Coordinates of C-alpha atoms and ligand atoms in Angstrom, one line a residue:
X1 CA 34.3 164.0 -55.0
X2 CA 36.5 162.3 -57.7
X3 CA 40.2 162.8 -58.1
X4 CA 41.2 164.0 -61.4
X5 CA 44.4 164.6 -63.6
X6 CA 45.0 167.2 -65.7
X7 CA 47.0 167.7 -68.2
X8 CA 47.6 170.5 -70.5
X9 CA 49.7 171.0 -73.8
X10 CA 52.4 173.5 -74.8
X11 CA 50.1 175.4 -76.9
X12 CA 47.3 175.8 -73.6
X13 CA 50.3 177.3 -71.5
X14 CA 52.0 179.0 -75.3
X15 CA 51.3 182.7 -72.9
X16 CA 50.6 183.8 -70.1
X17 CA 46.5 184.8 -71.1
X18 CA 46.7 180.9 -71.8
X19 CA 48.1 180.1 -68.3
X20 CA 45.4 182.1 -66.5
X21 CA 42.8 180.0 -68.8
X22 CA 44.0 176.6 -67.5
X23 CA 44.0 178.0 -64.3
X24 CA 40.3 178.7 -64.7
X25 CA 40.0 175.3 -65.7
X26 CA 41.4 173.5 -63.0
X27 CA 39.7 176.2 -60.5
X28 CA 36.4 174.7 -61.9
X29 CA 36.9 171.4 -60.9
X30 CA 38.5 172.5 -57.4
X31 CA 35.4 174.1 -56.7
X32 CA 33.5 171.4 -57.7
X33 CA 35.2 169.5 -55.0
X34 CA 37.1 167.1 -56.7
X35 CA 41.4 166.5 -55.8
X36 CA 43.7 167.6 -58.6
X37 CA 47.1 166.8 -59.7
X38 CA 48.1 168.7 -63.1
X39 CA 50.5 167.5 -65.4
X40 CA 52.2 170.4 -67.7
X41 CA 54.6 170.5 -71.1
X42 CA 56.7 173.6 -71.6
X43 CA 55.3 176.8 -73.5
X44 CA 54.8 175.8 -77.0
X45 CA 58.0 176.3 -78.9
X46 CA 60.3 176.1 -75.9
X47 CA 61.5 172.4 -75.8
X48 CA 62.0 172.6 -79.6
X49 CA 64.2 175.9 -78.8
X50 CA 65.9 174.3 -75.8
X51 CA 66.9 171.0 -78.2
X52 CA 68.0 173.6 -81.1
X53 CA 70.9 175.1 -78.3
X54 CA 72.0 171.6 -77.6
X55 CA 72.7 171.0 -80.9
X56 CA 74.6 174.2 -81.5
X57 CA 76.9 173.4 -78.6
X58 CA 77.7 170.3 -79.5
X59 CA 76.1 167.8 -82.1
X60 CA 77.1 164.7 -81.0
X61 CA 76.0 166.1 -77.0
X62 CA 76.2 164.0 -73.9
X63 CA 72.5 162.4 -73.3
X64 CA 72.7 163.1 -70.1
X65 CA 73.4 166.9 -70.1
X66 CA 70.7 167.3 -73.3
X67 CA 68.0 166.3 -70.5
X68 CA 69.2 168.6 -68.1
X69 CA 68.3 171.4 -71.1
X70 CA 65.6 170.0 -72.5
X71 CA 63.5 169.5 -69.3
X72 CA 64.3 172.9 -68.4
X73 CA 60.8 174.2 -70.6
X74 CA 59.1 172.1 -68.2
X75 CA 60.2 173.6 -65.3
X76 CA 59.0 177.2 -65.8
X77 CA 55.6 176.3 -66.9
X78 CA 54.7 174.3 -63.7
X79 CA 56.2 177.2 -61.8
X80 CA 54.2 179.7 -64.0
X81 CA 50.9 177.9 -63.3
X82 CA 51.4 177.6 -59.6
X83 CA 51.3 181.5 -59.6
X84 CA 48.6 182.1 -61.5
X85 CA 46.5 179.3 -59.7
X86 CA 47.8 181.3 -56.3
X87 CA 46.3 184.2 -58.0
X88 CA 42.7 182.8 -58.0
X89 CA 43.0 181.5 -54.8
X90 CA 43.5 178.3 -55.4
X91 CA 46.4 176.3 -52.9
X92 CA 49.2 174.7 -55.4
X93 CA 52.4 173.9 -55.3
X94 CA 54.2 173.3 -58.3
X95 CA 56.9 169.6 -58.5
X96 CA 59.6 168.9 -60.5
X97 CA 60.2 164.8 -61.9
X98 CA 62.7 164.2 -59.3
X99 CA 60.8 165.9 -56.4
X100 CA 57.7 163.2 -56.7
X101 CA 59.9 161.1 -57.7
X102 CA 59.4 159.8 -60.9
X103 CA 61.6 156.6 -61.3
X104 CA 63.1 155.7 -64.9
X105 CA 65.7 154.0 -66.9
X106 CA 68.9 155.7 -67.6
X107 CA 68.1 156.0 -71.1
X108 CA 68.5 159.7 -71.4
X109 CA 66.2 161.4 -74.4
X110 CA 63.9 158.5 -74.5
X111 CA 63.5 157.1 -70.8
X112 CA 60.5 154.9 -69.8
X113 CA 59.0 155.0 -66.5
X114 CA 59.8 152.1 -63.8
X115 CA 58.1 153.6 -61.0
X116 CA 56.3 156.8 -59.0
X117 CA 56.1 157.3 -55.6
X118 CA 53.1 159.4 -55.1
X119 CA 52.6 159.5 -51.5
X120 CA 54.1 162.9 -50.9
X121 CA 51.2 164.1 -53.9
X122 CA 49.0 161.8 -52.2
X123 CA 49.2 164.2 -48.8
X124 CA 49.3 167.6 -51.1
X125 CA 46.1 166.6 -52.5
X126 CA 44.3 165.2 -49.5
X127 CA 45.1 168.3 -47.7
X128 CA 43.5 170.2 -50.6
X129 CA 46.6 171.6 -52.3
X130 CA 46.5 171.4 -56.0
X131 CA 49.6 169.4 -57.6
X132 CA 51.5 171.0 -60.7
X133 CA 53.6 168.6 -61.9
X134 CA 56.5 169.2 -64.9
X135 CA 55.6 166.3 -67.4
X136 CA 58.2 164.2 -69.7
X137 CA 61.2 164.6 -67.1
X138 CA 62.0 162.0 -64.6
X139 CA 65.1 160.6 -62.4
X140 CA 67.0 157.8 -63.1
X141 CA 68.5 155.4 -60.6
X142 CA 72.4 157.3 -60.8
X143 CA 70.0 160.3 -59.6
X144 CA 70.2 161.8 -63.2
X145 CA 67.7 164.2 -64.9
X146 CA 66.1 162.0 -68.0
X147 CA 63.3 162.9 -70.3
X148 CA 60.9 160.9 -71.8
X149 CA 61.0 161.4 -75.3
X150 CA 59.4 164.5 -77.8
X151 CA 55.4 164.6 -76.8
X152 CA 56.5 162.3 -73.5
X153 CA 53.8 164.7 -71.1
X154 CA 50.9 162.5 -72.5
X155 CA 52.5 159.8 -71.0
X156 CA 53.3 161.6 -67.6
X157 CA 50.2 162.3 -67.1
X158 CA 48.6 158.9 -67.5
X159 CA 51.5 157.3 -65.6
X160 CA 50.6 160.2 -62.5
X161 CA 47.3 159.3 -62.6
X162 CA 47.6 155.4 -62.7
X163 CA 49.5 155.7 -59.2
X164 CA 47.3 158.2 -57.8
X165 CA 44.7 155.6 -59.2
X166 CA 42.9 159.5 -60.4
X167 CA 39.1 158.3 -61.5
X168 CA 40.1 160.1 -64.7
X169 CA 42.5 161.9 -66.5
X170 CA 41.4 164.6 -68.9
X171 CA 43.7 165.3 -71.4
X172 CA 43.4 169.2 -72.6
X173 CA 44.4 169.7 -76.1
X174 CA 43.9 172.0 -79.5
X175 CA 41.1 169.3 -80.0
X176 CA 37.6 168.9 -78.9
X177 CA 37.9 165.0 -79.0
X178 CA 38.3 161.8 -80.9
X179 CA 36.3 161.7 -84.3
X180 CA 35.1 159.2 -86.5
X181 CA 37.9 160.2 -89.4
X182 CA 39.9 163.3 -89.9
X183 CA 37.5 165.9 -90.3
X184 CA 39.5 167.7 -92.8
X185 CA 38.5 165.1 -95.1
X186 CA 35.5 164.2 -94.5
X187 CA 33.7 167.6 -93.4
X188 CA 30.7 164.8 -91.8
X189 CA 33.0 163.1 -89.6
X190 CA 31.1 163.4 -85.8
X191 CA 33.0 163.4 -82.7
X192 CA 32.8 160.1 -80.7
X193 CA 31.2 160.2 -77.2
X194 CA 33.7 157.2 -76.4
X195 CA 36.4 154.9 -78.0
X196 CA 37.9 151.8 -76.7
X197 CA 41.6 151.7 -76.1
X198 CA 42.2 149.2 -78.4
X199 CA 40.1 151.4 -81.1
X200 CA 42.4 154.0 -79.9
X201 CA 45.4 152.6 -80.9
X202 CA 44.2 151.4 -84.1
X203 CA 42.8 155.0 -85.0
X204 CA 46.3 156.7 -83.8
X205 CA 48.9 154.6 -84.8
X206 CA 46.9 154.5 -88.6
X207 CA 47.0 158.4 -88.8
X208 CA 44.6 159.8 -86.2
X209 CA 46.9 161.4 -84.0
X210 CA 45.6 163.3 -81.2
X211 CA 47.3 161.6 -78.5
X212 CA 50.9 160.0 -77.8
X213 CA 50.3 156.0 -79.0
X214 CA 52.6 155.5 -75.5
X215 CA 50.4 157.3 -73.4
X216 CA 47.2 155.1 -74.8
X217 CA 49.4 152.0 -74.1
X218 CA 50.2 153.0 -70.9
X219 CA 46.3 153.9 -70.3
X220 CA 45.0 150.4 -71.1
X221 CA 47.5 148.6 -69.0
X222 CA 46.4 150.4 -66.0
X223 CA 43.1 151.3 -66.4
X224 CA 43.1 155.0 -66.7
X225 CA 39.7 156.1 -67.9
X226 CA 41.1 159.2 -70.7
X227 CA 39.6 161.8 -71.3
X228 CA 40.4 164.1 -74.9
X229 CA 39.0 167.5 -74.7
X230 CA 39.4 171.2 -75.9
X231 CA 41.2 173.8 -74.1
X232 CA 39.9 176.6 -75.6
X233 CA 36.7 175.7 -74.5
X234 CA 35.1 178.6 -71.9
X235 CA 36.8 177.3 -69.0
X236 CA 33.1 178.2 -66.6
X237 CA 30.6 176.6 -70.0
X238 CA 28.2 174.5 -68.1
X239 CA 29.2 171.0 -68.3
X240 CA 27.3 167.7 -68.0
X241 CA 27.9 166.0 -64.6
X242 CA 30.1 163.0 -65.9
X243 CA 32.6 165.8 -66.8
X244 CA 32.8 164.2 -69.8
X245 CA 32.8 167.0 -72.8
X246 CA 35.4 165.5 -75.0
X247 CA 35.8 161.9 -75.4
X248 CA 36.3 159.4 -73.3
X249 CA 38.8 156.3 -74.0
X250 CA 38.0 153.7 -72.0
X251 CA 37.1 149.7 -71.6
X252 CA 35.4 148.1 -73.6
X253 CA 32.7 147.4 -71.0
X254 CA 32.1 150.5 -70.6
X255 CA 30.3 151.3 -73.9
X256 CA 27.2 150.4 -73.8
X257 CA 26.0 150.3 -77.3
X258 CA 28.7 149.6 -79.3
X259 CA 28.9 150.5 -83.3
X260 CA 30.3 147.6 -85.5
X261 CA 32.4 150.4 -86.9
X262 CA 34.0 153.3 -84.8
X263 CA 36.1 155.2 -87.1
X264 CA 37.9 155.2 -90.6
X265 CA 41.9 155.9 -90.1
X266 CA 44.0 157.0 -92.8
X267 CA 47.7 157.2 -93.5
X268 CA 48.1 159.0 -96.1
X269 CA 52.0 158.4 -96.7
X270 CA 52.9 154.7 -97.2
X271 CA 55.1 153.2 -99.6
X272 CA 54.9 149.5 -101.1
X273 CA 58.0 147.8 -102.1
X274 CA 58.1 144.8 -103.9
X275 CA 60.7 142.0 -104.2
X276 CA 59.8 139.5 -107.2
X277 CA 60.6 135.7 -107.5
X278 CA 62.3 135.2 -104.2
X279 CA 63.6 131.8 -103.2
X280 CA 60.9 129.8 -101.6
X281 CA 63.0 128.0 -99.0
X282 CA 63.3 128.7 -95.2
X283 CA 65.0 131.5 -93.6
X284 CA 64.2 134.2 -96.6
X285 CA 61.6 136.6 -94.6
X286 CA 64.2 136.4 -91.8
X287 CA 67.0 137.6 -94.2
X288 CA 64.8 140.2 -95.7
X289 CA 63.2 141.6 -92.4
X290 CA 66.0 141.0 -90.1
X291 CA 68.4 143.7 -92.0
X292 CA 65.1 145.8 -92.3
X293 CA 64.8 146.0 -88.7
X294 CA 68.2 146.2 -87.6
X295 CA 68.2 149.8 -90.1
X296 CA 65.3 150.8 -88.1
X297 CA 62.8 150.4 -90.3
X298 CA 59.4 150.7 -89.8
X299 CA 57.6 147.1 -91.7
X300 CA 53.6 147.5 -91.9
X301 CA 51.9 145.1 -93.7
X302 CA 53.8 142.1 -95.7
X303 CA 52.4 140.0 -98.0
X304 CA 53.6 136.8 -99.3
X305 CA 52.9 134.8 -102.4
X306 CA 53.4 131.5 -104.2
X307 CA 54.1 132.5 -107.6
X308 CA 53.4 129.9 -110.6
X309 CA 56.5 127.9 -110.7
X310 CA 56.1 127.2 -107.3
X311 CA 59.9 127.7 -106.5
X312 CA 59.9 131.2 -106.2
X313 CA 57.3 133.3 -104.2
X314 CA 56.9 137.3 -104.2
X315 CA 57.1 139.5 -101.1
X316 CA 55.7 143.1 -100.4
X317 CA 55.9 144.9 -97.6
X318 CA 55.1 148.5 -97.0
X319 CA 57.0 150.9 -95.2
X320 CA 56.3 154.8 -94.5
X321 CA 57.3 157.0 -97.8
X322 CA 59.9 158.6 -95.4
X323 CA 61.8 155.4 -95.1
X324 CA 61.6 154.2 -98.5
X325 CA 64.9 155.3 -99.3
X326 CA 66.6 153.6 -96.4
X327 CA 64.5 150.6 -97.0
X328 CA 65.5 150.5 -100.8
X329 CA 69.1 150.7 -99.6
X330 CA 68.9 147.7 -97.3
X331 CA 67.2 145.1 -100.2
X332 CA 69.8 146.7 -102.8
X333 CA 72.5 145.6 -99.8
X334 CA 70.9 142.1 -100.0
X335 CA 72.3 141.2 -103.1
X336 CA 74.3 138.2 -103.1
X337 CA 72.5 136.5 -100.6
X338 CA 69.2 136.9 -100.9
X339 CA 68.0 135.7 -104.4
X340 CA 65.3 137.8 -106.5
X341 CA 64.3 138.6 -109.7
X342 CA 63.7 142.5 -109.4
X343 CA 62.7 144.6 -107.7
X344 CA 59.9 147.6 -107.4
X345 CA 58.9 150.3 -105.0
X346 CA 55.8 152.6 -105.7
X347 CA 55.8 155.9 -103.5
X348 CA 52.3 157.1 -103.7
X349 CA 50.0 154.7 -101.5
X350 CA 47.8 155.4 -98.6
X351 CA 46.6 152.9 -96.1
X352 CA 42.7 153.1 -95.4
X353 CA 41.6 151.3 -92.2
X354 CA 38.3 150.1 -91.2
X355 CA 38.3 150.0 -87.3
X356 CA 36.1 148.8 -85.0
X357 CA 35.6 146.5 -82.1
X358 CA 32.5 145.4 -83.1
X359 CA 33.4 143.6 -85.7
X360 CA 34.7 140.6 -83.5
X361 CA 31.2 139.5 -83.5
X362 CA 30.0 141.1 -87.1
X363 CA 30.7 139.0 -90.6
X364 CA 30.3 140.9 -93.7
X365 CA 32.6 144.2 -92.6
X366 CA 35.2 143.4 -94.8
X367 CA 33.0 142.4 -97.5
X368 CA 31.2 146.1 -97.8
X369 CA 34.6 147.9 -97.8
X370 CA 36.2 145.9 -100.4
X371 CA 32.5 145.5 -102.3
X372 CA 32.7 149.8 -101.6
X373 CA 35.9 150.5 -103.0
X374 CA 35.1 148.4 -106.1
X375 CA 32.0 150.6 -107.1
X376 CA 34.2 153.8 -107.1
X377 CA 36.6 151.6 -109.0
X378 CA 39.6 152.1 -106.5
X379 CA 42.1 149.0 -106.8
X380 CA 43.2 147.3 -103.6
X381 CA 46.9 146.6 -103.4
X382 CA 47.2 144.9 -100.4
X383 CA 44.7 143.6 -97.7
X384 CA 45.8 143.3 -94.1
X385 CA 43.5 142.2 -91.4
X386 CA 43.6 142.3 -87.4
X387 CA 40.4 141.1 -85.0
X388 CA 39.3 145.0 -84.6
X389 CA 40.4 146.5 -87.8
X390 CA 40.4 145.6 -91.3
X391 CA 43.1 147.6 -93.9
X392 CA 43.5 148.4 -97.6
X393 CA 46.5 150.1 -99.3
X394 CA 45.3 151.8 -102.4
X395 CA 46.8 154.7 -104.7
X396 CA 47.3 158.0 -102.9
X397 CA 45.6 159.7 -105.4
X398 CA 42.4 157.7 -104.0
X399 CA 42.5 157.8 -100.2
X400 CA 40.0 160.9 -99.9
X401 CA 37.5 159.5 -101.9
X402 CA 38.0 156.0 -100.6
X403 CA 37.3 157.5 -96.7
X404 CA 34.6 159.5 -97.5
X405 CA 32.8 156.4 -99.3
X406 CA 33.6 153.9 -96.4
X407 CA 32.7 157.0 -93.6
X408 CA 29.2 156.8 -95.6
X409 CA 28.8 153.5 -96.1
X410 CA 29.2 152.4 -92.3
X411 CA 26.2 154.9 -91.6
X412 CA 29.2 157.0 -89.9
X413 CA 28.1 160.5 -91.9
X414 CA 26.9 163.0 -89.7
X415 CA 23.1 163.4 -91.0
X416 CA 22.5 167.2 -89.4
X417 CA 25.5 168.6 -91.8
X418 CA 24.2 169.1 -95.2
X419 CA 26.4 169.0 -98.2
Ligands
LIG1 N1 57.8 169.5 -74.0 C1 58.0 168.1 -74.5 C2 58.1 168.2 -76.0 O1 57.9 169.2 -76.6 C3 57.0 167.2 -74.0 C4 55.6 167.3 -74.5 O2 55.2 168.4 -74.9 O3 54.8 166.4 -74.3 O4 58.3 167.1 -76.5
MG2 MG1 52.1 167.1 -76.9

């Protein structure tokens, strides 16, 4: 007997045929004998509907009074899936944020978790009642309704299953798993069996998204063994014993054989801005980045150079193509006390990334990607580096290419697809 949470997306509860499905699922693994606690987001569509009559109230709305809408969506899906787990016999009862409770800061719209006190779930599941439980809301300490911010149920249901200490929690989605790189790119990509939190992150804050960064964050710190997996799947298709369909994200220690190279990520919208012949003295990254951050602007990957009079050096940074603008308007702002010669922004880049834990104890997988790109004659902008992960920002125009050479070249190709 294990104790599992489960957690299912708008689009697996979008109707009510959908809602029956998950209840199939989760009758599956009560009759398998295992606890379970499931963590729900609203019917697709609704939260963005709910946030949409906020705004047409009152644009500049009270934060506290938006959460009370907003985690409204929440509300009728865990009540929704109750019934229609009663209807298949299966005991649940359905709990709201504040009935668990689930403790957070008062920072309404994007509220982080301090605390849950599960023992009342605790006694549901040990008497054999299933737990339904509305994702991204929570209570503060003034006894306010708060949310967690857009996509926040990922991150309920990692945090519910950290203090039920759950041996797993499977996360249902519109995907069967976590794959080597986007398969709409490369048609080979091959789903991974498991992934590495620290891979994880890698692959979803570089483009991969499948799963709230936060929630993978959240996962590692506590140990919560993740699971990604479909929900369209046949909710009574045989399934191996482990439960484990999807992919699993979990320590490192628990991969046995690991690759030198997990997966290619790929963010396909980046922008590089450079700022030529700045004064070399101290305090100049702080005056550039400072104003950068304070506009809310994401920095990626910076660079810094002597140039050949050895009193001025050139800095590039990128920055999503989104923000460009915002950046540009912060270096123009600079003027006057920053000192540079010019300055140039190309929109069109993407960032290729080479991930992998196993190159901690691997030379030489940096030299193949670079030695890789040069044979299809791709130029490398800028090179950043991390212990798991090695990155190139190249022309846009490039990036597909560029993943489907490195995908092959790290032997990552699924060999039963022909081309
Ligand atoms: N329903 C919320 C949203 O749409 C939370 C979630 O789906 O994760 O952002
Ligand atoms: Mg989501």
């Amino acid at each position: 007997m294990a104790r599992l949470v489960m957690k299912f997306g708008g689009t697996s509860v979008g109707d009510i045929e959908r809602i029956r499905n998950v209840a199939a699922h989760v009758k599956r693994e009560v009759d398998a004998g295992h606890q379970v606690a499931v963590v729900v987001s609203a019917m697709s569509g609704e939260t963005n509907r709910l946030v949409g009559l906020t705004r047409d109230v009152s644009p500049l709305h009270d934060a506290r009074e938006y959460d009370v809408v907003v985690s409204a969506g929440e509300q009728i899906s865990v009540g929704l899936l109750a019934l229609a787990l009663q209807d298949v016999g299966v005991a649940a009862r359905s709990w709201l944020g504040w009935q668990i409770k689930v403790e957070t800061s008062d920072v309404h719209g994007a509220a982080r978790i301090l605390d849950i006190h599960a023992d009342g779930l605790e006694a549901q599941l040990e008497e054999g009642r299933v737990a339904v439980i509305a994702g991204f809301q929570g209570i503060s300490s003034a006894g306010r309704i708060t949310t967690l911010g857009r996509g926040g149920s990922d991150t309920s249901a990692v945090a519910i299953a950290a203090a039920l200490k759950a041996d797993r929690c499977d996360i249902y989605t519109d995907v069967d798993g976590v794959y080597t790189t986007d398969p709409r790119v490369v048609s080979q990509a091959t789903k991974l069996a498991r992934i590495s939190y620290e891979e994880m992150l890698e692959m979803a804050s570089l483009g991969a998204k499948v799963l709230q960064t936060r929630s993978v964050e959240l996962a590692m710190a506590h140990n919560v063994r993740l699971q990604v997996r479909s929900s369209f799947d046949a909710a009574d298709s045989a399934f191996p014993e482990d439960g484990i369909v999807g992919t699993l994200i979990c320590n490192e220690d628990e991969i046995m054989e690991q690759e030198i190279v997990s997966g290619i990520a790929y963010a396909p919208n980046e922008a590089k801005v450079t700022l030529l012949q700045v004064a070399d003295k101290p305090g100049v990254a702080a005056e550039i980045f400072g104003p950068l951050a304070d506009a809310a602007v994401n920095v990626d990957m910076i660079v810094q150079n002597m140039s050949a009079d050895g009193k001025t050096t050139d800095v590039t940074f990128t920055v999503s193509s989104d923000e460009l603008e915002r950046a540009l308007a912060v270096i123009e702002g600079l003027k006057g006390k920053v000192e540079f010669a010019n300055l140039q922004a190309v929109p069109e880049m993407a960032k290729i990334s080479v991930v992998g834990v196993g190159m901690r104890s691997h030379a030489g997988v940096a030299q193949k990607m670079f030695k890789e790109l040069a044979e299809k004659g791709i130029n490398i902008h800028v090179i950043s580096t991390s212990e798991i992960k090695v990155s190139v920002l190249i022309d846009s125009d490039y990036a597909e290419l560029a993943v489907r050479a490195l995908h092959a070249a790290y032997g990552l190709d699924d060999e039963t697809i022909d081309t």
